[in-house]
Amino acid sequence: MEIKNGGQLKALIMYFSATGNTEKVAHAIRNALEKKKVTLTFFKVTEAAEEELYDYDLVFLGSPSIQWLPAKPVLSYIEEKHKLHGKRGDIKLYAPNIPGKSAVVFCTYAGPHTGISEATTAGKYMGQFFEHIGFEVAREWYIVGEIHGSDEASTMGKLGDIRGRPNKQDLAQVENDVSQLVRSILAL
Ligand SMILES: Cc1cc2nc3c(=O)[nH]c(=O)nc-3n(C[C@H](O)[C@H](O)[C@H](O)COP(=O)(O)O)c2cc1C
């Protein structure tokens, strides 16, 4: 879905969400971008295979952490795109940054065993894909998300009681971070 509001900056949001947490974050990003002069495209990652990433200045990719990696649909997306860009010769030694191309990876996680370390592996994995194709990873966002259906893991894990997360505050923080990021990009 494309939302035009006269902005020069073209942004793409893609995400996968099994139980709704990452989707809430994707919507918060979208809400914040809608308030800015940004032309915005919003997709579930499973519907985004045909999108040309180089058509966008700012690409968001989000996933839950599943066994400390991105979820399968995100891994499949990255695998396919990596193949495509490899064939096209876009993946170059030294991975030079293409000016004006930025990516943001966001990951929701419960961290029941080792905390945020269970999410950074997933975020770094997604970020590496973007760096390989010449995008600068402008931000990595890690947002706590309860494990639906497991009160034990959502109350007794390393992060304590995370029921209801991402909550209003978490989402407001995301919106804030988006605004700040867009301001910094537009000021360049
Ligand atoms: C099968 C499964 C595996 C998970 N593995 C991890 C994990 O390794 N590390 C972690 O921090 N959270 C893990 N989680 C928790 C999810 O990452 C977290 O609840 C996330 O916010 C879910 O996002 P979603 O609602 O968008 O699917 C797991 C959840 C499920 C259901």
mmCIF file with all atom_site columns, C-alpha atoms and ligand atoms in Angstrom:
data_model
loop_
_atom_site.group_PDB
_atom_site.id
_atom_site.type_symbol
_atom_site.label_atom_id
_atom_site.label_alt_id
_atom_site.label_comp_id
_atom_site.label_asym_id
_atom_site.label_entity_id
_atom_site.label_seq_id
_atom_site.pdbx_PDB_ins_code
_atom_site.Cartn_x
_atom_site.Cartn_y
_atom_site.Cartn_z
_atom_site.occupancy
_atom_site.B_iso_or_equiv
_atom_site.pdbx_formal_charge
_atom_site.auth_seq_id
_atom_site.auth_comp_id
_atom_site.auth_asym_id
_atom_site.auth_atom_id
_atom_site.pdbx_PDB_model_num
ATOM   1   C CA  . MET A 1 1   ? 0.000  0.000   0.000   1.00 0.00 ? 1   MET A CA  1
ATOM   2   C CA  . GLU A 1 2   ? 1.456  3.406   -0.951  1.00 0.00 ? 2   GLU A CA  1
ATOM   3   C CA  . ILE A 1 3   ? 0.636  6.571   0.973   1.00 0.00 ? 3   ILE A CA  1
ATOM   4   C CA  . LYS A 1 4   ? 1.684  9.779   -0.763  1.00 0.00 ? 4   LYS A CA  1
ATOM   5   C CA  . ASN A 1 5   ? 1.874  13.003  1.147   1.00 0.00 ? 5   ASN A CA  1
ATOM   6   C CA  . GLY A 1 6   ? 4.120  15.035  -1.018  1.00 0.00 ? 6   GLY A CA  1
ATOM   7   C CA  . GLY A 1 7   ? 7.381  13.916  0.498   1.00 0.00 ? 7   GLY A CA  1
ATOM   8   C CA  . GLN A 1 8   ? 10.592 13.599  -1.446  1.00 0.00 ? 8   GLN A CA  1
ATOM   9   C CA  . LEU A 1 9   ? 11.861 10.865  0.820   1.00 0.00 ? 9   LEU A CA  1
ATOM   10  C CA  . LYS A 1 10  ? 10.598 7.420   -0.178  1.00 0.00 ? 10  LYS A CA  1
ATOM   11  C CA  . ALA A 1 11  ? 10.249 4.913   2.624   1.00 0.00 ? 11  ALA A CA  1
ATOM   12  C CA  . LEU A 1 12  ? 9.345  1.231   2.650   1.00 0.00 ? 12  LEU A CA  1
ATOM   13  C CA  . ILE A 1 13  ? 8.205  -0.657  5.746   1.00 0.00 ? 13  ILE A CA  1
ATOM   14  C CA  . MET A 1 14  ? 8.271  -4.463  5.653   1.00 0.00 ? 14  MET A CA  1
ATOM   15  C CA  . TYR A 1 15  ? 7.743  -6.828  8.534   1.00 0.00 ? 15  TYR A CA  1
ATOM   16  C CA  . PHE A 1 16  ? 6.696  -10.269 9.624   1.00 0.00 ? 16  PHE A CA  1
ATOM   17  C CA  . SER A 1 17  ? 4.674  -10.870 12.750  1.00 0.00 ? 17  SER A CA  1
ATOM   18  C CA  . ALA A 1 18  ? 3.285  -14.189 13.997  1.00 0.00 ? 18  ALA A CA  1
ATOM   19  C CA  . THR A 1 19  ? 1.400  -12.931 17.064  1.00 0.00 ? 19  THR A CA  1
ATOM   20  C CA  . GLY A 1 20  ? 1.045  -9.179  16.511  1.00 0.00 ? 20  GLY A CA  1
ATOM   21  C CA  . ASN A 1 21  ? 3.921  -7.622  18.462  1.00 0.00 ? 21  ASN A CA  1
ATOM   22  C CA  . THR A 1 22  ? 6.118  -6.733  15.501  1.00 0.00 ? 22  THR A CA  1
ATOM   23  C CA  . GLU A 1 23  ? 3.034  -5.605  13.633  1.00 0.00 ? 23  GLU A CA  1
ATOM   24  C CA  . LYS A 1 24  ? 2.296  -3.078  16.396  1.00 0.00 ? 24  LYS A CA  1
ATOM   25  C CA  . VAL A 1 25  ? 5.798  -1.685  16.011  1.00 0.00 ? 25  VAL A CA  1
ATOM   26  C CA  . ALA A 1 26  ? 5.431  -1.548  12.217  1.00 0.00 ? 26  ALA A CA  1
ATOM   27  C CA  . HIS A 1 27  ? 2.208  0.442   12.682  1.00 0.00 ? 27  HIS A CA  1
ATOM   28  C CA  . ALA A 1 28  ? 3.928  2.814   15.105  1.00 0.00 ? 28  ALA A CA  1
ATOM   29  C CA  . ILE A 1 29  ? 6.642  3.434   12.510  1.00 0.00 ? 29  ILE A CA  1
ATOM   30  C CA  . ARG A 1 30  ? 3.960  4.036   9.924   1.00 0.00 ? 30  ARG A CA  1
ATOM   31  C CA  . ASN A 1 31  ? 2.069  6.462   12.202  1.00 0.00 ? 31  ASN A CA  1
ATOM   32  C CA  . ALA A 1 32  ? 5.207  8.475   12.763  1.00 0.00 ? 32  ALA A CA  1
ATOM   33  C CA  . LEU A 1 33  ? 6.124  8.536   9.072   1.00 0.00 ? 33  LEU A CA  1
ATOM   34  C CA  . GLU A 1 34  ? 2.633  9.621   8.097   1.00 0.00 ? 34  GLU A CA  1
ATOM   35  C CA  . LYS A 1 35  ? 3.216  12.813  10.060  1.00 0.00 ? 35  LYS A CA  1
ATOM   36  C CA  . LYS A 1 36  ? 6.326  13.564  8.011   1.00 0.00 ? 36  LYS A CA  1
ATOM   37  C CA  . LYS A 1 37  ? 6.812  14.546  4.406   1.00 0.00 ? 37  LYS A CA  1
ATOM   38  C CA  . VAL A 1 38  ? 7.534  10.995  3.351   1.00 0.00 ? 38  VAL A CA  1
ATOM   39  C CA  . THR A 1 39  ? 6.082  8.862   0.574   1.00 0.00 ? 39  THR A CA  1
ATOM   40  C CA  . LEU A 1 40  ? 5.427  5.616   2.316   1.00 0.00 ? 40  LEU A CA  1
ATOM   41  C CA  . THR A 1 41  ? 4.913  2.003   1.227   1.00 0.00 ? 41  THR A CA  1
ATOM   42  C CA  . PHE A 1 42  ? 3.835  -0.582  3.782   1.00 0.00 ? 42  PHE A CA  1
ATOM   43  C CA  . PHE A 1 43  ? 3.979  -4.368  3.343   1.00 0.00 ? 43  PHE A CA  1
ATOM   44  C CA  . LYS A 1 44  ? 4.056  -7.677  5.104   1.00 0.00 ? 44  LYS A CA  1
ATOM   45  C CA  . VAL A 1 45  ? 7.393  -9.176  4.054   1.00 0.00 ? 45  VAL A CA  1
ATOM   46  C CA  . THR A 1 46  ? 5.617  -12.096 2.412   1.00 0.00 ? 46  THR A CA  1
ATOM   47  C CA  . GLU A 1 47  ? 3.937  -9.661  -0.004  1.00 0.00 ? 47  GLU A CA  1
ATOM   48  C CA  . ALA A 1 48  ? 7.042  -7.609  -0.714  1.00 0.00 ? 48  ALA A CA  1
ATOM   49  C CA  . ALA A 1 49  ? 9.050  -9.928  -2.975  1.00 0.00 ? 49  ALA A CA  1
ATOM   50  C CA  . GLU A 1 50  ? 8.594  -7.730  -6.041  1.00 0.00 ? 50  GLU A CA  1
ATOM   51  C CA  . GLU A 1 51  ? 9.609  -4.453  -4.392  1.00 0.00 ? 51  GLU A CA  1
ATOM   52  C CA  . GLU A 1 52  ? 12.796 -2.946  -5.783  1.00 0.00 ? 52  GLU A CA  1
ATOM   53  C CA  . LEU A 1 53  ? 14.776 -1.872  -2.732  1.00 0.00 ? 53  LEU A CA  1
ATOM   54  C CA  . TYR A 1 54  ? 16.849 0.673   -4.645  1.00 0.00 ? 54  TYR A CA  1
ATOM   55  C CA  . ASP A 1 55  ? 13.623 2.573   -5.407  1.00 0.00 ? 55  ASP A CA  1
ATOM   56  C CA  . TYR A 1 56  ? 13.581 3.604   -1.735  1.00 0.00 ? 56  TYR A CA  1
ATOM   57  C CA  . ASP A 1 57  ? 15.735 5.936   0.326   1.00 0.00 ? 57  ASP A CA  1
ATOM   58  C CA  . LEU A 1 58  ? 14.780 4.461   3.667   1.00 0.00 ? 58  LEU A CA  1
ATOM   59  C CA  . VAL A 1 59  ? 13.829 0.808   4.182   1.00 0.00 ? 59  VAL A CA  1
ATOM   60  C CA  . PHE A 1 60  ? 12.516 -0.658  7.453   1.00 0.00 ? 60  PHE A CA  1
ATOM   61  C CA  . LEU A 1 61  ? 12.604 -4.413  8.003   1.00 0.00 ? 61  LEU A CA  1
ATOM   62  C CA  . GLY A 1 62  ? 11.131 -5.956  11.133  1.00 0.00 ? 62  GLY A CA  1
ATOM   63  C CA  . SER A 1 63  ? 10.919 -9.430  12.617  1.00 0.00 ? 63  SER A CA  1
ATOM   64  C CA  . PRO A 1 64  ? 10.396 -11.183 15.907  1.00 0.00 ? 64  PRO A CA  1
ATOM   65  C CA  . SER A 1 65  ? 13.421 -13.028 17.244  1.00 0.00 ? 65  SER A CA  1
ATOM   66  C CA  . ILE A 1 66  ? 12.774 -16.732 16.803  1.00 0.00 ? 66  ILE A CA  1
ATOM   67  C CA  . GLN A 1 67  ? 15.518 -18.869 18.259  1.00 0.00 ? 67  GLN A CA  1
ATOM   68  C CA  . TRP A 1 68  ? 17.654 -15.738 18.200  1.00 0.00 ? 68  TRP A CA  1
ATOM   69  C CA  . LEU A 1 69  ? 17.348 -15.266 14.460  1.00 0.00 ? 69  LEU A CA  1
ATOM   70  C CA  . PRO A 1 70  ? 14.779 -13.521 12.268  1.00 0.00 ? 70  PRO A CA  1
ATOM   71  C CA  . ALA A 1 71  ? 11.608 -15.515 11.639  1.00 0.00 ? 71  ALA A CA  1
ATOM   72  C CA  . LYS A 1 72  ? 11.541 -17.925 8.669   1.00 0.00 ? 72  LYS A CA  1
ATOM   73  C CA  . PRO A 1 73  ? 9.596  -15.650 6.268   1.00 0.00 ? 73  PRO A CA  1
ATOM   74  C CA  . VAL A 1 74  ? 12.183 -12.904 6.865   1.00 0.00 ? 74  VAL A CA  1
ATOM   75  C CA  . LEU A 1 75  ? 15.060 -15.336 6.372   1.00 0.00 ? 75  LEU A CA  1
ATOM   76  C CA  . SER A 1 76  ? 13.463 -16.521 3.104   1.00 0.00 ? 76  SER A CA  1
ATOM   77  C CA  . TYR A 1 77  ? 12.992 -12.928 1.960   1.00 0.00 ? 77  TYR A CA  1
ATOM   78  C CA  . ILE A 1 78  ? 16.647 -12.131 2.671   1.00 0.00 ? 78  ILE A CA  1
ATOM   79  C CA  . GLU A 1 79  ? 17.813 -15.307 0.961   1.00 0.00 ? 79  GLU A CA  1
ATOM   80  C CA  . GLU A 1 80  ? 15.852 -14.542 -2.206  1.00 0.00 ? 80  GLU A CA  1
ATOM   81  C CA  . LYS A 1 81  ? 16.881 -10.900 -2.351  1.00 0.00 ? 81  LYS A CA  1
ATOM   82  C CA  . HIS A 1 82  ? 20.488 -11.755 -1.625  1.00 0.00 ? 82  HIS A CA  1
ATOM   83  C CA  . LYS A 1 83  ? 20.444 -14.151 -4.594  1.00 0.00 ? 83  LYS A CA  1
ATOM   84  C CA  . LEU A 1 84  ? 18.827 -11.566 -6.841  1.00 0.00 ? 84  LEU A CA  1
ATOM   85  C CA  . HIS A 1 85  ? 21.232 -8.773  -5.920  1.00 0.00 ? 85  HIS A CA  1
ATOM   86  C CA  . GLY A 1 86  ? 24.166 -11.147 -6.211  1.00 0.00 ? 86  GLY A CA  1
ATOM   87  C CA  . LYS A 1 87  ? 23.145 -12.086 -9.756  1.00 0.00 ? 87  LYS A CA  1
ATOM   88  C CA  . ARG A 1 88  ? 22.771 -8.422  -10.660 1.00 0.00 ? 88  ARG A CA  1
ATOM   89  C CA  . GLY A 1 89  ? 26.271 -7.654  -9.409  1.00 0.00 ? 89  GLY A CA  1
ATOM   90  C CA  . ASP A 1 90  ? 25.045 -5.354  -6.634  1.00 0.00 ? 90  ASP A CA  1
ATOM   91  C CA  . ILE A 1 91  ? 27.064 -7.121  -3.939  1.00 0.00 ? 91  ILE A CA  1
ATOM   92  C CA  . LYS A 1 92  ? 30.549 -5.731  -4.170  1.00 0.00 ? 92  LYS A CA  1
ATOM   93  C CA  . LEU A 1 93  ? 33.772 -6.355  -2.305  1.00 0.00 ? 93  LEU A CA  1
ATOM   94  C CA  . TYR A 1 94  ? 34.161 -3.782  0.494   1.00 0.00 ? 94  TYR A CA  1
ATOM   95  C CA  . ALA A 1 95  ? 30.353 -3.213  0.281   1.00 0.00 ? 95  ALA A CA  1
ATOM   96  C CA  . PRO A 1 96  ? 30.538 0.492   -0.602  1.00 0.00 ? 96  PRO A CA  1
ATOM   97  C CA  . ASN A 1 97  ? 27.681 2.594   0.797   1.00 0.00 ? 97  ASN A CA  1
ATOM   98  C CA  . ILE A 1 98  ? 25.348 3.980   -1.819  1.00 0.00 ? 98  ILE A CA  1
ATOM   99  C CA  . PRO A 1 99  ? 24.796 7.639   -0.862  1.00 0.00 ? 99  PRO A CA  1
ATOM   100 C CA  . GLY A 1 100 ? 21.271 8.332   0.362   1.00 0.00 ? 100 GLY A CA  1
ATOM   101 C CA  . LYS A 1 101 ? 20.300 4.691   0.994   1.00 0.00 ? 101 LYS A CA  1
ATOM   102 C CA  . SER A 1 102 ? 19.521 3.852   4.610   1.00 0.00 ? 102 SER A CA  1
ATOM   103 C CA  . ALA A 1 103 ? 17.945 0.916   6.382   1.00 0.00 ? 103 ALA A CA  1
ATOM   104 C CA  . VAL A 1 104 ? 16.454 0.402   9.812   1.00 0.00 ? 104 VAL A CA  1
ATOM   105 C CA  . VAL A 1 105 ? 16.074 -3.051  11.295  1.00 0.00 ? 105 VAL A CA  1
ATOM   106 C CA  . PHE A 1 106 ? 13.676 -3.639  14.149  1.00 0.00 ? 106 PHE A CA  1
ATOM   107 C CA  . CYS A 1 107 ? 13.216 -6.746  16.178  1.00 0.00 ? 107 CYS A CA  1
ATOM   108 C CA  . THR A 1 108 ? 10.770 -7.664  18.909  1.00 0.00 ? 108 THR A CA  1
ATOM   109 C CA  . TYR A 1 109 ? 11.919 -10.196 21.454  1.00 0.00 ? 109 TYR A CA  1
ATOM   110 C CA  . ALA A 1 110 ? 11.163 -11.667 24.833  1.00 0.00 ? 110 ALA A CA  1
ATOM   111 C CA  . GLY A 1 111 ? 14.715 -12.430 25.914  1.00 0.00 ? 111 GLY A CA  1
ATOM   112 C CA  . PRO A 1 112 ? 13.682 -15.152 28.369  1.00 0.00 ? 112 PRO A CA  1
ATOM   113 C CA  . HIS A 1 113 ? 17.134 -16.711 28.611  1.00 0.00 ? 113 HIS A CA  1
ATOM   114 C CA  . THR A 1 114 ? 19.817 -14.148 27.824  1.00 0.00 ? 114 THR A CA  1
ATOM   115 C CA  . GLY A 1 115 ? 17.902 -10.902 27.356  1.00 0.00 ? 115 GLY A CA  1
ATOM   116 C CA  . ILE A 1 116 ? 18.615 -8.543  24.480  1.00 0.00 ? 116 ILE A CA  1
ATOM   117 C CA  . SER A 1 117 ? 21.462 -10.753 23.184  1.00 0.00 ? 117 SER A CA  1
ATOM   118 C CA  . GLU A 1 118 ? 18.720 -13.005 21.800  1.00 0.00 ? 118 GLU A CA  1
ATOM   119 C CA  . ALA A 1 119 ? 17.560 -10.147 19.592  1.00 0.00 ? 119 ALA A CA  1
ATOM   120 C CA  . THR A 1 120 ? 20.781 -8.465  18.530  1.00 0.00 ? 120 THR A CA  1
ATOM   121 C CA  . THR A 1 121 ? 21.771 -11.620 16.622  1.00 0.00 ? 121 THR A CA  1
ATOM   122 C CA  . ALA A 1 122 ? 18.543 -11.321 14.610  1.00 0.00 ? 122 ALA A CA  1
ATOM   123 C CA  . GLY A 1 123 ? 18.939 -7.567  14.104  1.00 0.00 ? 123 GLY A CA  1
ATOM   124 C CA  . LYS A 1 124 ? 22.581 -7.870  13.029  1.00 0.00 ? 124 LYS A CA  1
ATOM   125 C CA  . TYR A 1 125 ? 21.622 -10.634 10.599  1.00 0.00 ? 125 TYR A CA  1
ATOM   126 C CA  . MET A 1 126 ? 19.034 -8.408  8.927   1.00 0.00 ? 126 MET A CA  1
ATOM   127 C CA  . GLY A 1 127 ? 21.431 -5.471  8.960   1.00 0.00 ? 127 GLY A CA  1
ATOM   128 C CA  . GLN A 1 128 ? 24.138 -7.455  7.216   1.00 0.00 ? 128 GLN A CA  1
ATOM   129 C CA  . PHE A 1 129 ? 21.844 -8.034  4.262   1.00 0.00 ? 129 PHE A CA  1
ATOM   130 C CA  . PHE A 1 130 ? 21.371 -4.292  3.834   1.00 0.00 ? 130 PHE A CA  1
ATOM   131 C CA  . GLU A 1 131 ? 25.046 -3.499  4.238   1.00 0.00 ? 131 GLU A CA  1
ATOM   132 C CA  . HIS A 1 132 ? 25.906 -6.090  1.599   1.00 0.00 ? 132 HIS A CA  1
ATOM   133 C CA  . ILE A 1 133 ? 23.728 -4.301  -0.947  1.00 0.00 ? 133 ILE A CA  1
ATOM   134 C CA  . GLY A 1 134 ? 25.101 -0.865  -0.089  1.00 0.00 ? 134 GLY A CA  1
ATOM   135 C CA  . PHE A 1 135 ? 22.553 0.466   2.398   1.00 0.00 ? 135 PHE A CA  1
ATOM   136 C CA  . GLU A 1 136 ? 23.812 2.079   5.574   1.00 0.00 ? 136 GLU A CA  1
ATOM   137 C CA  . VAL A 1 137 ? 22.146 0.606   8.665   1.00 0.00 ? 137 VAL A CA  1
ATOM   138 C CA  . ALA A 1 138 ? 21.013 3.858   10.252  1.00 0.00 ? 138 ALA A CA  1
ATOM   139 C CA  . ARG A 1 139 ? 19.340 2.296   13.311  1.00 0.00 ? 139 ARG A CA  1
ATOM   140 C CA  . GLU A 1 140 ? 18.728 -1.069  14.982  1.00 0.00 ? 140 GLU A CA  1
ATOM   141 C CA  . TRP A 1 141 ? 15.711 -1.093  17.255  1.00 0.00 ? 141 TRP A CA  1
ATOM   142 C CA  . TYR A 1 142 ? 15.005 -3.828  19.791  1.00 0.00 ? 142 TYR A CA  1
ATOM   143 C CA  . ILE A 1 143 ? 11.586 -3.799  21.390  1.00 0.00 ? 143 ILE A CA  1
ATOM   144 C CA  . VAL A 1 144 ? 10.420 -6.148  24.107  1.00 0.00 ? 144 VAL A CA  1
ATOM   145 C CA  . GLY A 1 145 ? 7.426  -8.304  23.129  1.00 0.00 ? 145 GLY A CA  1
ATOM   146 C CA  . GLU A 1 146 ? 5.612  -10.751 25.384  1.00 0.00 ? 146 GLU A CA  1
ATOM   147 C CA  . ILE A 1 147 ? 5.382  -14.390 24.364  1.00 0.00 ? 147 ILE A CA  1
ATOM   148 C CA  . HIS A 1 148 ? 1.677  -14.832 23.812  1.00 0.00 ? 148 HIS A CA  1
ATOM   149 C CA  . GLY A 1 149 ? 0.390  -18.067 25.256  1.00 0.00 ? 149 GLY A CA  1
ATOM   150 C CA  . SER A 1 150 ? 3.226  -18.514 27.766  1.00 0.00 ? 150 SER A CA  1
ATOM   151 C CA  . ASP A 1 151 ? 2.690  -16.680 31.023  1.00 0.00 ? 151 ASP A CA  1
ATOM   152 C CA  . GLU A 1 152 ? 5.709  -18.445 32.465  1.00 0.00 ? 152 GLU A CA  1
ATOM   153 C CA  . ALA A 1 153 ? 8.118  -17.174 29.792  1.00 0.00 ? 153 ALA A CA  1
ATOM   154 C CA  . SER A 1 154 ? 6.489  -13.725 29.934  1.00 0.00 ? 154 SER A CA  1
ATOM   155 C CA  . THR A 1 155 ? 6.851  -13.382 33.701  1.00 0.00 ? 155 THR A CA  1
ATOM   156 C CA  . MET A 1 156 ? 9.775  -15.545 34.855  1.00 0.00 ? 156 MET A CA  1
ATOM   157 C CA  . GLY A 1 157 ? 12.384 -14.898 32.159  1.00 0.00 ? 157 GLY A CA  1
ATOM   158 C CA  . LYS A 1 158 ? 15.460 -12.707 32.281  1.00 0.00 ? 158 LYS A CA  1
ATOM   159 C CA  . LEU A 1 159 ? 13.414 -9.538  31.595  1.00 0.00 ? 159 LEU A CA  1
ATOM   160 C CA  . GLY A 1 160 ? 10.827 -10.249 34.297  1.00 0.00 ? 160 GLY A CA  1
ATOM   161 C CA  . ASP A 1 161 ? 7.167  -9.436  33.713  1.00 0.00 ? 161 ASP A CA  1
ATOM   162 C CA  . ILE A 1 162 ? 6.838  -8.433  30.073  1.00 0.00 ? 162 ILE A CA  1
ATOM   163 C CA  . ARG A 1 163 ? 3.113  -9.052  29.679  1.00 0.00 ? 163 ARG A CA  1
ATOM   164 C CA  . GLY A 1 164 ? 1.460  -6.414  27.522  1.00 0.00 ? 164 GLY A CA  1
ATOM   165 C CA  . ARG A 1 165 ? 4.698  -5.383  25.789  1.00 0.00 ? 165 ARG A CA  1
ATOM   166 C CA  . PRO A 1 166 ? 5.187  -3.702  23.480  1.00 0.00 ? 166 PRO A CA  1
ATOM   167 C CA  . ASN A 1 167 ? 3.039  -1.294  25.481  1.00 0.00 ? 167 ASN A CA  1
ATOM   168 C CA  . LYS A 1 168 ? 2.009  2.311   24.831  1.00 0.00 ? 168 LYS A CA  1
ATOM   169 C CA  . GLN A 1 169 ? 5.300  3.616   26.132  1.00 0.00 ? 169 GLN A CA  1
ATOM   170 C CA  . ASP A 1 170 ? 7.330  1.253   23.958  1.00 0.00 ? 170 ASP A CA  1
ATOM   171 C CA  . LEU A 1 171 ? 5.372  2.336   20.895  1.00 0.00 ? 171 LEU A CA  1
ATOM   172 C CA  . ALA A 1 172 ? 5.635  6.027   21.756  1.00 0.00 ? 172 ALA A CA  1
ATOM   173 C CA  . GLN A 1 173 ? 9.393  5.553   22.018  1.00 0.00 ? 173 GLN A CA  1
ATOM   174 C CA  . VAL A 1 174 ? 9.414  3.993   18.533  1.00 0.00 ? 174 VAL A CA  1
ATOM   175 C CA  . GLU A 1 175 ? 7.421  6.923   17.132  1.00 0.00 ? 175 GLU A CA  1
ATOM   176 C CA  . ASN A 1 176 ? 9.873  9.320   18.739  1.00 0.00 ? 176 ASN A CA  1
ATOM   177 C CA  . ASP A 1 177 ? 12.836 7.463   17.324  1.00 0.00 ? 177 ASP A CA  1
ATOM   178 C CA  . VAL A 1 178 ? 11.308 7.544   13.834  1.00 0.00 ? 178 VAL A CA  1
ATOM   179 C CA  . SER A 1 179 ? 10.720 11.298  14.014  1.00 0.00 ? 179 SER A CA  1
ATOM   180 C CA  . GLN A 1 180 ? 14.261 11.900  15.142  1.00 0.00 ? 180 GLN A CA  1
ATOM   181 C CA  . LEU A 1 181 ? 15.649 9.680   12.394  1.00 0.00 ? 181 LEU A CA  1
ATOM   182 C CA  . VAL A 1 182 ? 13.655 11.390  9.655   1.00 0.00 ? 182 VAL A CA  1
ATOM   183 C CA  . ARG A 1 183 ? 14.690 14.804  10.972  1.00 0.00 ? 183 ARG A CA  1
ATOM   184 C CA  . SER A 1 184 ? 18.326 13.779  10.867  1.00 0.00 ? 184 SER A CA  1
ATOM   185 C CA  . ILE A 1 185 ? 18.043 12.365  7.328   1.00 0.00 ? 185 ILE A CA  1
ATOM   186 C CA  . LEU A 1 186 ? 16.219 15.415  5.995   1.00 0.00 ? 186 LEU A CA  1
ATOM   187 C CA  . ALA A 1 187 ? 18.800 17.725  7.586   1.00 0.00 ? 187 ALA A CA  1
ATOM   188 C CA  . LEU A 1 188 ? 21.628 16.142  5.590   1.00 0.00 ? 188 LEU A CA  1
HETATM 189 C C1  . LIG B 2 .   ? 8.627  -20.257 18.670  1.00 0.00 ? 1   LIG B C1  1
HETATM 190 C C2  . LIG B 2 .   ? 9.120  -19.010 19.323  1.00 0.00 ? 1   LIG B C2  1
HETATM 191 C C3  . LIG B 2 .   ? 10.475 -18.824 19.499  1.00 0.00 ? 1   LIG B C3  1
HETATM 192 C C4  . LIG B 2 .   ? 10.953 -17.661 20.106  1.00 0.00 ? 1   LIG B C4  1
HETATM 193 N N1  . LIG B 2 .   ? 12.291 -17.505 20.271  1.00 0.00 ? 1   LIG B N1  1
HETATM 194 C C5  . LIG B 2 .   ? 12.755 -16.399 20.897  1.00 0.00 ? 1   LIG B C5  1
HETATM 195 C C6  . LIG B 2 .   ? 14.161 -16.225 21.114  1.00 0.00 ? 1   LIG B C6  1
HETATM 196 O O1  . LIG B 2 .   ? 14.996 -17.035 20.736  1.00 0.00 ? 1   LIG B O1  1
HETATM 197 N N2  . LIG B 2 .   ? 14.555 -15.105 21.749  1.00 0.00 ? 1   LIG B N2  1
HETATM 198 C C7  . LIG B 2 .   ? 13.691 -14.153 22.169  1.00 0.00 ? 1   LIG B C7  1
HETATM 199 O O2  . LIG B 2 .   ? 14.135 -13.162 22.743  1.00 0.00 ? 1   LIG B O2  1
HETATM 200 N N3  . LIG B 2 .   ? 12.362 -14.282 21.977  1.00 0.00 ? 1   LIG B N3  1
HETATM 201 C C8  . LIG B 2 .   ? 11.879 -15.378 21.348  1.00 0.00 ? 1   LIG B C8  1
HETATM 202 N N4  . LIG B 2 .   ? 10.530 -15.512 21.146  1.00 0.00 ? 1   LIG B N4  1
HETATM 203 C C9  . LIG B 2 .   ? 9.626  -14.425 21.563  1.00 0.00 ? 1   LIG B C9  1
HETATM 204 C C10 . LIG B 2 .   ? 9.252  -13.531 20.405  1.00 0.00 ? 1   LIG B C10 1
HETATM 205 O O3  . LIG B 2 .   ? 10.402 -13.067 19.702  1.00 0.00 ? 1   LIG B O3  1
HETATM 206 C C11 . LIG B 2 .   ? 8.479  -12.308 20.897  1.00 0.00 ? 1   LIG B C11 1
HETATM 207 O O4  . LIG B 2 .   ? 7.384  -12.677 21.671  1.00 0.00 ? 1   LIG B O4  1
HETATM 208 C C12 . LIG B 2 .   ? 8.066  -11.449 19.718  1.00 0.00 ? 1   LIG B C12 1
HETATM 209 O O5  . LIG B 2 .   ? 7.689  -10.171 20.185  1.00 0.00 ? 1   LIG B O5  1
HETATM 210 C C13 . LIG B 2 .   ? 6.912  -12.041 18.919  1.00 0.00 ? 1   LIG B C13 1
HETATM 211 O O6  . LIG B 2 .   ? 6.631  -11.185 17.845  1.00 0.00 ? 1   LIG B O6  1
HETATM 212 P P1  . LIG B 2 .   ? 5.333  -11.308 16.944  1.00 0.00 ? 1   LIG B P1  1
HETATM 213 O O7  . LIG B 2 .   ? 4.139  -11.156 17.861  1.00 0.00 ? 1   LIG B O7  1
HETATM 214 O O8  . LIG B 2 .   ? 5.444  -10.185 15.999  1.00 0.00 ? 1   LIG B O8  1
HETATM 215 O O9  . LIG B 2 .   ? 5.364  -12.634 16.282  1.00 0.00 ? 1   LIG B O9  1
HETATM 216 C C14 . LIG B 2 .   ? 10.028 -16.670 20.552  1.00 0.00 ? 1   LIG B C14 1
HETATM 217 C C15 . LIG B 2 .   ? 8.663  -16.844 20.355  1.00 0.00 ? 1   LIG B C15 1
HETATM 218 C C16 . LIG B 2 .   ? 8.211  -18.010 19.756  1.00 0.00 ? 1   LIG B C16 1
HETATM 219 C C17 . LIG B 2 .   ? 6.722  -18.181 19.581  1.00 0.00 ? 1   LIG B C17 1
#
